[in-house]
Amino acid sequence: MTQALWTRDEVLKALGGTARGQGGNWEASGVSIDSRSLAKGDLFIALEGPNNDGHDHVASALEKGAAAALVHKIPEGIGQDAPLIVAEDSFKGLEALGAAARARAQGRIVAVTGSVGKTGTKEALRVMLSAFGSVSASASSFNNHWGVPLSLARMPRDADFGVFELGMNHAGEIRELVKQVRPEVAIITTIATAHLEFFKNGAEIAAAKAEIFEGLVSGGTAIINADNEYFGLLRAKAQAQGVTRIVGFGRHPEAQLRLLSSELYARCSAVTAMIGGKAVDYCLSMPGLHWVMNSLAVLGVAKALGLDMTEAAAQMSRLSPLKGRGASELVQLPDGAFELIDESYNANPESVRAAIAVLAASKPREPGRRIAVLGDMLELGPESRAFHAGLAGPLRDAGIDLVFTCGPEMAALHKALPEAQRGEHAADSLDLSEILHDRVRPGDVVMVKGSLGSRMAHVVETLRALGQSSLKAANGS
């Protein structure tokens, strides 16, 4: 029989709240803060935000089969018998539940941050560690002030491993998150130009990311990108926190996790690396040098935890792209298909350059073209236009055939492109979707990328729908 994630008494002990209703000594099999995705048996936590109050959805959650609801005020229309836990503040209750989950955890805990590649690295760790036991990992990009305690609260007490993603756009945020997670291993994937709207320069970003070392448990391991210009700063920050096990990854000759060679293909990569003094060959089922680099950090975790390196490396062939982060598909048109690469979840200059490199390695079918569709990169501060225009060089060097852009910031890139490479520029993703509707043809490889706020997912859905529309037309419907 599966052990309950939380019992009523455990929740009460963690929160110091009071029980209300006739729910008995209920047990919860999960934790949810969204009544729309809640599963039967979940503990529903009613969070109060600026635009939505979870207390308004308590009745719906209970109707859907929630084991109980954690609240800090009694919602209207809720019967006296409804199983509730009443706390002083439901968000602080979520944090307390996460702290209790961490306190009872017996598994090995890993945390990941960085300007680029956090979620992909977290998912690669999930896959790799699953070969050695049960893994609890952050869902999606649950890496902020509510996502981290929620992920902790969802961690089963008997999990062998926990993997948590930590994000930020202001100094001090990671400090508070890592205090909750207290990892045995901490990874910083890289430092890049992201969130410059809130920082003066890259060094300030690096210092904010380095807050992850403040929560490392005694004897823990820091894994840092040795090729990054801020490696020295990050290493010094780790040392200042008393961290003695500092491991670098990359091409740098002194990196303990060192890339020896890689063959980059359209859909995968062949890698040879030196891991802890031993050469390791493996197939990485993801394209792009950025994935190769982050795979070194993943194997560094296996080394730090004393896991079998041969088995860990073998898991790199099991990785699969995530929605909005490199997932590709064929969209069937009446006369053939084009390949759609969905990179629409987020963007900064480094991640866009990585996506361009993947597009450059793709193999269009005659007479297809390599097409980049780019939306604004946000939170880049006063030099934003320069960062956008600066993508013209990588696009030219990669031999991308056409570049379509949208948004006020991307207008700078459109102007910087050679005339032959310019597609069209639109005000926003809605307008660009209409333009692309008639510009894509069989054999093309189309990569779509932009910051989440640029809503490039709408472009992806429009291009995907071309295949559905063509199918309907062929069927005469």
Short mmCIF file of C-alpha atoms in Angstrom, two decimals:
data_model
loop_
_atom_site.label_atom_id
_atom_site.label_comp_id
_atom_site.label_asym_id
_atom_site.label_seq_id
_atom_site.Cartn_x
_atom_site.Cartn_y
_atom_site.Cartn_z
CA MET A 1 0.00 0.00 0.00
CA THR A 2 1.34 3.42 -0.94
CA GLN A 3 2.27 5.57 2.05
CA ALA A 4 0.39 8.85 2.37
CA LEU A 5 2.29 11.98 1.45
CA TRP A 6 0.79 13.85 4.41
CA THR A 7 -1.53 12.94 7.26
CA ARG A 8 -3.71 15.52 8.99
CA ASP A 9 -1.61 15.32 12.16
CA GLU A 10 1.63 15.85 10.21
CA VAL A 11 0.20 18.96 8.55
CA LEU A 12 -0.98 20.31 11.90
CA LYS A 13 2.42 19.68 13.47
CA ALA A 14 4.23 21.39 10.58
CA LEU A 15 1.95 24.45 10.51
CA GLY A 16 0.76 24.83 14.06
CA GLY A 17 -2.71 25.47 12.62
CA THR A 18 -6.09 24.18 13.75
CA ALA A 19 -8.32 21.54 12.20
CA ARG A 20 -11.92 22.30 11.35
CA GLY A 21 -14.71 20.08 10.09
CA GLN A 22 -15.53 16.41 10.27
CA GLY A 23 -12.99 15.10 7.82
CA GLY A 24 -11.47 12.77 10.39
CA ASN A 25 -7.78 11.94 10.34
CA TRP A 26 -7.57 12.39 6.57
CA GLU A 27 -4.54 11.61 4.45
CA ALA A 28 -3.35 13.52 1.39
CA SER A 29 -1.65 11.87 -1.57
CA GLY A 30 -0.52 15.15 -3.14
CA VAL A 31 -0.38 18.94 -2.72
CA SER A 32 -1.99 21.46 -5.08
CA ILE A 33 -2.38 25.23 -5.28
CA ASP A 34 -4.54 25.14 -8.43
CA SER A 35 -8.06 23.73 -8.28
CA ARG A 36 -8.07 23.28 -12.07
CA SER A 37 -5.29 20.68 -12.03
CA LEU A 38 -6.02 19.26 -8.59
CA ALA A 39 -6.15 15.46 -8.32
CA LYS A 40 -8.43 13.52 -6.01
CA GLY A 41 -6.77 13.15 -2.62
CA ASP A 42 -4.66 16.33 -2.85
CA LEU A 43 -4.30 18.83 -0.03
CA PHE A 44 -5.42 22.12 -1.58
CA ILE A 45 -3.54 25.21 -0.37
CA ALA A 46 -5.48 28.44 -0.90
CA LEU A 47 -2.91 31.11 -1.75
CA GLU A 48 -3.95 34.73 -1.93
CA GLY A 49 -2.32 36.73 -4.72
CA PRO A 50 -2.76 40.16 -6.31
CA ASN A 51 -5.00 38.86 -9.09
CA ASN A 52 -6.50 35.68 -7.70
CA ASP A 53 -7.50 34.34 -4.30
CA GLY A 54 -7.36 30.60 -3.84
CA HIS A 55 -9.98 30.85 -1.10
CA ASP A 56 -12.52 31.50 -3.86
CA HIS A 57 -11.81 28.01 -5.22
CA VAL A 58 -11.87 25.96 -2.03
CA ALA A 59 -15.41 24.71 -2.67
CA SER A 60 -14.45 23.61 -6.18
CA ALA A 61 -11.34 21.84 -4.86
CA LEU A 62 -13.34 19.93 -2.26
CA GLU A 63 -15.96 18.99 -4.85
CA LYS A 64 -13.19 17.55 -7.02
CA GLY A 65 -12.09 15.31 -4.17
CA ALA A 66 -9.45 17.29 -2.28
CA ALA A 67 -8.60 15.57 0.99
CA ALA A 68 -8.68 18.93 2.76
CA ALA A 69 -7.90 22.61 2.23
CA LEU A 70 -5.34 24.83 3.95
CA VAL A 71 -6.74 28.34 4.43
CA HIS A 72 -6.19 31.47 6.48
CA LYS A 73 -9.80 32.59 6.27
CA ILE A 74 -13.05 30.64 6.07
CA PRO A 75 -14.45 30.92 2.53
CA GLU A 76 -18.09 31.82 2.10
CA GLY A 77 -20.42 28.93 1.39
CA ILE A 78 -18.19 26.32 3.01
CA GLY A 79 -20.06 23.99 5.36
CA GLN A 80 -19.10 23.41 8.97
CA ASP A 81 -18.14 19.81 8.15
CA ALA A 82 -15.67 20.75 5.39
CA PRO A 83 -12.15 19.43 6.19
CA LEU A 84 -10.03 22.55 6.63
CA ILE A 85 -6.71 23.44 8.23
CA VAL A 86 -6.82 27.05 9.35
CA ALA A 87 -3.41 28.73 9.59
CA GLU A 88 -2.30 32.28 10.27
CA ASP A 89 -1.17 32.61 6.65
CA SER A 90 -1.62 29.95 3.97
CA PHE A 91 1.58 30.92 2.09
CA LYS A 92 3.64 30.65 5.27
CA GLY A 93 1.83 27.35 5.78
CA LEU A 94 3.08 26.17 2.38
CA GLU A 95 6.62 27.15 3.35
CA ALA A 96 6.27 25.32 6.66
CA LEU A 97 5.04 22.21 4.87
CA GLY A 98 8.02 22.39 2.52
CA ALA A 99 10.38 22.78 5.49
CA ALA A 100 8.83 19.75 7.17
CA ALA A 101 9.25 17.71 3.98
CA ARG A 102 12.92 18.68 3.79
CA ALA A 103 13.46 17.88 7.47
CA ARG A 104 12.09 14.36 7.13
CA ALA A 105 13.80 13.64 3.77
CA GLN A 106 16.39 10.87 3.73
CA GLY A 107 17.27 11.20 0.03
CA ARG A 108 20.16 13.04 -1.65
CA ILE A 109 19.22 16.59 -2.62
CA VAL A 110 20.47 18.52 -5.68
CA ALA A 111 19.74 22.16 -6.61
CA VAL A 112 20.22 23.85 -9.99
CA THR A 113 20.37 27.50 -10.98
CA GLY A 114 21.91 29.54 -13.81
CA SER A 115 20.99 32.10 -16.44
CA VAL A 116 20.30 29.42 -19.06
CA GLY A 117 19.59 25.70 -18.97
CA LYS A 118 18.12 25.32 -15.48
CA THR A 119 15.01 23.38 -16.43
CA GLY A 120 16.72 21.20 -19.02
CA THR A 121 19.48 20.29 -16.58
CA LYS A 122 16.91 19.58 -13.86
CA GLU A 123 15.06 17.23 -16.21
CA ALA A 124 18.29 15.52 -17.27
CA LEU A 125 19.08 14.95 -13.60
CA ARG A 126 15.62 13.47 -13.13
CA VAL A 127 16.26 10.97 -15.92
CA MET A 128 19.80 10.11 -14.85
CA LEU A 129 19.01 9.68 -11.16
CA SER A 130 15.94 7.54 -11.91
CA ALA A 131 18.35 4.74 -12.86
CA PHE A 132 19.46 4.65 -9.22
CA GLY A 133 16.22 5.12 -7.29
CA SER A 134 13.04 7.15 -6.95
CA VAL A 135 13.32 10.84 -7.87
CA SER A 136 11.20 13.80 -6.84
CA ALA A 137 11.86 16.89 -8.96
CA SER A 138 10.38 20.33 -9.47
CA ALA A 139 7.52 20.29 -11.96
CA SER A 140 7.89 22.49 -15.05
CA SER A 141 9.75 25.66 -13.98
CA PHE A 142 8.48 25.80 -10.40
CA ASN A 143 11.55 27.71 -9.27
CA ASN A 144 10.27 30.79 -7.44
CA HIS A 145 9.04 31.75 -3.95
CA TRP A 146 5.96 29.52 -4.19
CA GLY A 147 7.24 26.91 -6.67
CA VAL A 148 10.15 25.77 -4.49
CA PRO A 149 8.19 25.17 -1.24
CA LEU A 150 5.44 23.51 -3.28
CA SER A 151 7.99 21.18 -4.89
CA LEU A 152 9.42 20.37 -1.46
CA ALA A 153 5.96 19.72 -0.02
CA ARG A 154 5.31 17.28 -2.85
CA MET A 155 8.49 15.27 -2.18
CA PRO A 156 7.63 11.77 -0.86
CA ARG A 157 9.25 10.96 2.45
CA ASP A 158 10.94 7.90 0.95
CA ALA A 159 12.31 9.55 -2.21
CA ASP A 160 15.89 8.52 -2.93
CA PHE A 161 16.68 11.81 -4.65
CA GLY A 162 15.26 15.32 -4.77
CA VAL A 163 16.07 17.76 -7.60
CA PHE A 164 15.08 21.40 -7.30
CA GLU A 165 15.36 24.33 -9.70
CA LEU A 166 16.02 27.77 -8.21
CA GLY A 167 15.31 30.92 -10.20
CA MET A 168 15.55 34.65 -9.59
CA ASN A 169 15.43 38.07 -11.18
CA HIS A 170 16.50 40.05 -8.11
CA ALA A 171 19.35 39.69 -5.64
CA GLY A 172 18.44 37.86 -2.44
CA GLU A 173 15.82 35.56 -3.95
CA ILE A 174 18.01 32.47 -4.30
CA ARG A 175 19.31 32.99 -0.76
CA GLU A 176 15.81 32.45 0.63
CA LEU A 177 15.07 29.50 -1.65
CA VAL A 178 18.27 27.56 -0.99
CA LYS A 179 17.73 27.88 2.77
CA GLN A 180 14.64 25.76 2.23
CA VAL A 181 16.23 23.20 -0.11
CA ARG A 182 19.63 22.73 1.65
CA PRO A 183 21.20 20.71 -1.21
CA GLU A 184 24.10 18.30 -1.07
CA VAL A 185 25.09 19.32 -4.61
CA ALA A 186 24.55 22.74 -6.20
CA ILE A 187 24.95 23.48 -9.92
CA ILE A 188 25.30 26.84 -11.66
CA THR A 189 24.88 26.10 -15.37
CA THR A 190 26.21 29.44 -16.64
CA ILE A 191 26.01 33.19 -16.19
CA ALA A 192 24.65 35.15 -19.14
CA THR A 193 22.96 38.42 -20.04
CA ALA A 194 19.56 37.85 -18.47
CA HIS A 195 17.55 40.06 -16.09
CA LEU A 196 19.89 43.01 -16.75
CA GLU A 197 16.87 45.21 -16.18
CA PHE A 198 17.43 44.50 -12.48
CA PHE A 199 21.25 44.24 -12.38
CA LYS A 200 24.05 46.60 -13.40
CA ASN A 201 26.20 43.92 -15.04
CA GLY A 202 27.01 40.23 -15.33
CA ALA A 203 29.09 40.25 -12.15
CA GLU A 204 26.02 41.24 -10.15
CA ILE A 205 24.06 38.42 -11.78
CA ALA A 206 26.84 35.98 -10.89
CA ALA A 207 26.86 37.17 -7.28
CA ALA A 208 23.09 36.66 -7.05
CA LYS A 209 23.34 33.15 -8.52
CA ALA A 210 26.19 32.36 -6.12
CA GLU A 211 23.74 32.69 -3.23
CA ILE A 212 22.99 29.02 -3.92
CA PHE A 213 26.23 28.13 -2.11
CA GLU A 214 24.91 29.65 1.11
CA GLY A 215 22.54 26.72 1.55
CA LEU A 216 24.91 23.86 0.70
CA VAL A 217 25.07 21.29 3.50
CA SER A 218 28.42 20.71 5.16
CA GLY A 219 30.72 18.74 2.87
CA GLY A 220 28.54 19.56 -0.16
CA THR A 221 29.73 19.95 -3.75
CA ALA A 222 29.55 23.05 -5.97
CA ILE A 223 29.52 22.38 -9.74
CA ILE A 224 30.34 25.47 -11.83
CA ASN A 225 30.85 26.22 -15.53
CA ALA A 226 34.65 26.53 -15.83
CA ASP A 227 34.40 28.17 -19.26
CA ASN A 228 32.29 31.05 -18.02
CA GLU A 229 34.02 34.39 -17.49
CA TYR A 230 32.66 34.53 -13.95
CA PHE A 231 34.04 31.15 -12.88
CA GLY A 232 36.64 32.78 -10.63
CA LEU A 233 34.03 34.97 -8.95
CA LEU A 234 31.69 32.02 -8.41
CA ARG A 235 34.48 29.84 -7.05
CA ALA A 236 35.48 32.61 -4.61
CA LYS A 237 31.87 32.97 -3.47
CA ALA A 238 31.67 29.22 -2.84
CA GLN A 239 34.92 29.25 -0.91
CA ALA A 240 33.70 32.16 1.19
CA GLN A 241 30.83 29.93 2.29
CA GLY A 242 33.26 27.22 3.38
CA VAL A 243 32.67 25.00 0.35
CA THR A 244 35.76 22.87 -0.26
CA ARG A 245 34.46 20.54 -2.99
CA ILE A 246 34.31 22.82 -6.05
CA VAL A 247 34.13 21.12 -9.44
CA GLY A 248 34.42 22.85 -12.80
CA PHE A 249 32.89 21.62 -16.06
CA GLY A 250 33.58 22.61 -19.64
CA ARG A 251 36.45 22.71 -22.11
CA HIS A 252 38.88 24.37 -19.72
CA PRO A 253 42.01 22.19 -19.35
CA GLU A 254 41.72 22.27 -15.55
CA ALA A 255 38.03 21.33 -15.45
CA GLN A 256 37.44 18.08 -13.56
CA LEU A 257 34.44 17.47 -15.82
CA ARG A 258 36.17 18.18 -19.14
CA LEU A 259 34.81 17.95 -22.64
CA LEU A 260 37.35 16.19 -24.86
CA SER A 261 35.33 16.07 -28.09
CA SER A 262 31.79 16.18 -29.40
CA GLU A 263 30.08 15.49 -32.70
CA LEU A 264 26.95 17.63 -33.05
CA TYR A 265 24.15 16.28 -35.22
CA ALA A 266 20.67 17.55 -36.04
CA ARG A 267 18.97 15.45 -33.35
CA CYS A 268 21.71 14.18 -31.04
CA SER A 269 25.34 14.52 -30.02
CA ALA A 270 28.23 12.08 -29.52
CA VAL A 271 30.37 13.06 -26.55
CA THR A 272 33.72 12.07 -25.09
CA ALA A 273 34.48 13.60 -21.70
CA MET A 274 36.99 13.24 -18.89
CA ILE A 275 35.01 12.71 -15.70
CA GLY A 276 37.11 12.56 -12.55
CA GLY A 277 40.19 11.46 -14.46
CA LYS A 278 38.47 8.77 -16.56
CA ALA A 279 37.39 9.04 -20.20
CA VAL A 280 33.66 8.46 -20.75
CA ASP A 281 31.92 8.08 -24.13
CA TYR A 282 28.18 8.60 -24.39
CA CYS A 283 25.36 9.43 -26.77
CA LEU A 284 23.33 12.50 -25.83
CA SER A 285 19.86 12.37 -27.34
CA MET A 286 19.66 16.17 -27.56
CA PRO A 287 21.18 18.50 -30.17
CA GLY A 288 23.40 21.46 -29.44
CA LEU A 289 26.64 22.27 -27.67
CA HIS A 290 24.72 23.83 -24.77
CA TRP A 291 23.21 20.43 -24.02
CA VAL A 292 26.64 18.82 -24.24
CA MET A 293 28.00 21.25 -21.66
CA ASN A 294 25.14 20.80 -19.23
CA SER A 295 25.38 17.02 -19.55
CA LEU A 296 28.86 17.32 -18.03
CA ALA A 297 27.31 18.95 -14.96
CA VAL A 298 24.72 16.18 -14.76
CA LEU A 299 27.44 13.53 -14.77
CA GLY A 300 29.27 15.63 -12.20
CA VAL A 301 26.32 15.09 -9.87
CA ALA A 302 26.60 11.33 -10.37
CA LYS A 303 30.30 11.56 -9.52
CA ALA A 304 29.64 13.69 -6.43
CA LEU A 305 27.01 11.24 -5.18
CA GLY A 306 29.22 8.21 -5.78
CA LEU A 307 26.99 6.67 -8.45
CA ASP A 308 28.12 4.30 -11.21
CA MET A 309 29.44 6.52 -14.01
CA THR A 310 28.88 4.00 -16.81
CA GLU A 311 25.20 3.71 -15.91
CA ALA A 312 24.84 7.45 -15.43
CA ALA A 313 26.36 8.19 -18.86
CA ALA A 314 24.09 5.61 -20.50
CA GLN A 315 21.05 7.58 -19.29
CA MET A 316 22.05 10.54 -21.48
CA SER A 317 20.56 8.68 -24.45
CA ARG A 318 17.13 8.73 -22.77
CA LEU A 319 16.67 12.49 -22.62
CA SER A 320 13.83 14.08 -24.56
CA PRO A 321 13.14 17.75 -25.34
CA LEU A 322 10.57 19.68 -23.33
CA LYS A 323 7.65 21.66 -24.68
CA GLY A 324 8.86 25.16 -25.54
CA ARG A 325 12.49 24.16 -25.02
CA GLY A 326 13.56 22.47 -28.21
CA ALA A 327 10.78 19.97 -28.88
CA SER A 328 10.46 19.37 -32.62
CA GLU A 329 7.74 17.91 -34.80
CA LEU A 330 6.81 17.49 -38.44
CA VAL A 331 3.83 19.52 -39.63
CA GLN A 332 2.21 17.94 -42.67
CA LEU A 333 1.15 20.24 -45.50
CA PRO A 334 -0.69 19.09 -48.66
CA ASP A 335 2.59 18.89 -50.63
CA GLY A 336 4.92 17.74 -47.89
CA ALA A 337 6.00 18.51 -44.34
CA PHE A 338 8.08 21.12 -42.58
CA GLU A 339 9.90 20.71 -39.26
CA LEU A 340 8.83 22.94 -36.37
CA ILE A 341 11.28 23.50 -33.48
CA ASP A 342 9.51 24.95 -30.46
CA GLU A 343 11.84 27.15 -28.37
CA SER A 344 9.05 29.51 -27.37
CA TYR A 345 9.25 29.26 -23.59
CA ASN A 346 11.94 31.86 -22.94
CA ALA A 347 14.94 33.66 -24.40
CA ASN A 348 18.06 35.66 -23.68
CA PRO A 349 21.03 36.33 -25.99
CA GLU A 350 22.92 33.18 -25.00
CA SER A 351 19.95 30.83 -25.32
CA VAL A 352 19.01 32.36 -28.69
CA ARG A 353 22.54 31.80 -29.97
CA ALA A 354 22.33 28.18 -28.80
CA ALA A 355 19.01 27.75 -30.64
CA ILE A 356 20.50 29.29 -33.77
CA ALA A 357 23.31 26.73 -33.65
CA VAL A 358 20.78 23.91 -33.42
CA LEU A 359 18.88 25.34 -36.38
CA ALA A 360 22.15 25.59 -38.33
CA ALA A 361 22.76 21.86 -37.78
CA SER A 362 19.29 20.91 -39.05
CA LYS A 363 18.78 19.25 -42.43
CA PRO A 364 16.06 20.91 -44.52
CA ARG A 365 14.68 18.81 -47.33
CA GLU A 366 14.87 20.32 -50.80
CA PRO A 367 13.84 23.02 -51.50
CA GLY A 368 13.50 23.82 -47.81
CA ARG A 369 15.09 26.64 -45.87
CA ARG A 370 16.30 27.24 -42.33
CA ILE A 371 13.98 29.87 -40.86
CA ALA A 372 14.33 31.63 -37.50
CA VAL A 373 11.24 33.25 -36.00
CA LEU A 374 12.24 35.48 -33.10
CA GLY A 375 10.31 37.53 -30.56
CA ASP A 376 11.60 40.07 -28.08
CA MET A 377 14.07 39.06 -25.38
CA LEU A 378 12.85 40.83 -22.25
CA GLU A 379 14.45 42.23 -19.07
CA LEU A 380 17.72 43.16 -20.81
CA GLY A 381 17.89 46.74 -19.55
CA PRO A 382 19.09 49.85 -21.38
CA GLU A 383 21.31 47.92 -23.82
CA SER A 384 18.42 45.75 -24.97
CA ARG A 385 18.36 47.01 -28.56
CA ALA A 386 22.10 46.39 -28.89
CA PHE A 387 21.71 42.81 -27.62
CA HIS A 388 18.97 42.21 -30.19
CA ALA A 389 20.91 43.72 -33.08
CA GLY A 390 23.93 41.68 -31.98
CA LEU A 391 22.19 38.48 -33.04
CA ALA A 392 22.66 39.45 -36.70
CA GLY A 393 26.23 38.12 -36.70
CA PRO A 394 25.40 34.64 -35.33
CA LEU A 395 22.45 34.36 -37.73
CA ARG A 396 24.65 35.32 -40.68
CA ASP A 397 27.49 33.01 -39.65
CA ALA A 398 25.08 30.11 -39.15
CA GLY A 399 23.74 30.47 -42.69
CA ILE A 400 20.12 30.93 -41.62
CA ASP A 401 18.10 31.61 -44.76
CA LEU A 402 15.30 33.79 -43.42
CA VAL A 403 14.66 35.60 -40.14
CA PHE A 404 11.17 36.74 -39.15
CA THR A 405 10.88 39.01 -36.11
CA CYS A 406 8.27 40.67 -33.94
CA GLY A 407 8.20 43.17 -31.10
CA PRO A 408 9.75 46.62 -30.56
CA GLU A 409 13.11 45.25 -29.41
CA MET A 410 13.49 42.81 -32.31
CA ALA A 411 13.02 45.71 -34.73
CA ALA A 412 16.70 46.45 -34.08
CA LEU A 413 17.67 42.98 -35.29
CA HIS A 414 15.47 43.28 -38.38
CA LYS A 415 17.29 46.47 -39.35
CA ALA A 416 20.72 44.91 -38.69
CA LEU A 417 20.11 41.88 -40.93
CA PRO A 418 21.28 41.78 -44.56
CA GLU A 419 18.37 42.40 -46.89
CA ALA A 420 18.54 38.88 -48.33
CA GLN A 421 18.12 37.39 -44.85
CA ARG A 422 15.19 39.53 -43.78
CA GLY A 423 11.82 37.91 -43.68
CA GLU A 424 9.29 40.35 -42.26
CA HIS A 425 8.90 42.23 -39.01
CA ALA A 426 5.60 42.51 -37.14
CA ALA A 427 4.39 44.42 -34.12
CA ASP A 428 3.63 41.30 -32.11
CA SER A 429 3.28 37.53 -32.29
CA LEU A 430 -0.36 37.72 -33.41
CA ASP A 431 0.54 39.76 -36.46
CA LEU A 432 3.59 37.63 -37.19
CA SER A 433 1.48 34.48 -37.07
CA GLU A 434 -0.69 35.85 -39.88
CA ILE A 435 2.41 36.63 -41.97
CA LEU A 436 3.96 33.19 -41.47
CA HIS A 437 0.76 31.44 -42.43
CA ASP A 438 1.59 31.92 -46.11
CA ARG A 439 5.39 31.92 -45.95
CA VAL A 440 6.22 28.40 -44.71
CA ARG A 441 6.61 25.64 -47.26
CA PRO A 442 7.45 21.90 -47.38
CA GLY A 443 11.04 21.04 -46.50
CA ASP A 444 11.56 24.07 -44.26
CA VAL A 445 12.94 23.87 -40.74
CA VAL A 446 11.33 26.61 -38.64
CA MET A 447 12.64 27.53 -35.18
CA VAL A 448 10.47 29.78 -32.97
CA LYS A 449 11.98 31.52 -29.93
CA GLY A 450 11.33 34.49 -27.66
CA SER A 451 10.79 35.45 -24.06
CA LEU A 452 7.62 34.16 -22.45
CA GLY A 453 6.13 37.64 -22.42
CA SER A 454 6.54 37.83 -26.20
CA ARG A 455 3.89 35.10 -26.51
CA MET A 456 5.73 33.19 -29.21
CA ALA A 457 3.78 30.07 -28.23
CA HIS A 458 0.97 31.60 -30.29
CA VAL A 459 3.21 31.43 -33.36
CA VAL A 460 3.96 27.78 -32.61
CA GLU A 461 0.26 26.96 -32.30
CA THR A 462 -0.50 28.78 -35.56
CA LEU A 463 2.21 26.89 -37.44
CA ARG A 464 1.12 23.60 -35.90
CA ALA A 465 -2.46 24.31 -36.97
CA LEU A 466 -1.33 24.56 -40.60
CA GLY A 467 -1.07 20.80 -40.59
CA GLN A 468 -4.58 20.42 -39.17
CA SER A 469 -5.93 22.93 -41.68
CA SER A 470 -4.28 21.12 -44.58
CA LEU A 471 -5.67 17.82 -43.37
CA LYS A 472 -9.19 19.27 -43.22
CA ALA A 473 -8.77 20.70 -46.70
CA ALA A 474 -7.59 17.35 -48.04
CA ASN A 475 -10.60 15.66 -46.47
CA GLY A 476 -12.94 18.23 -47.94
CA SER A 477 -14.26 19.33 -44.54
#
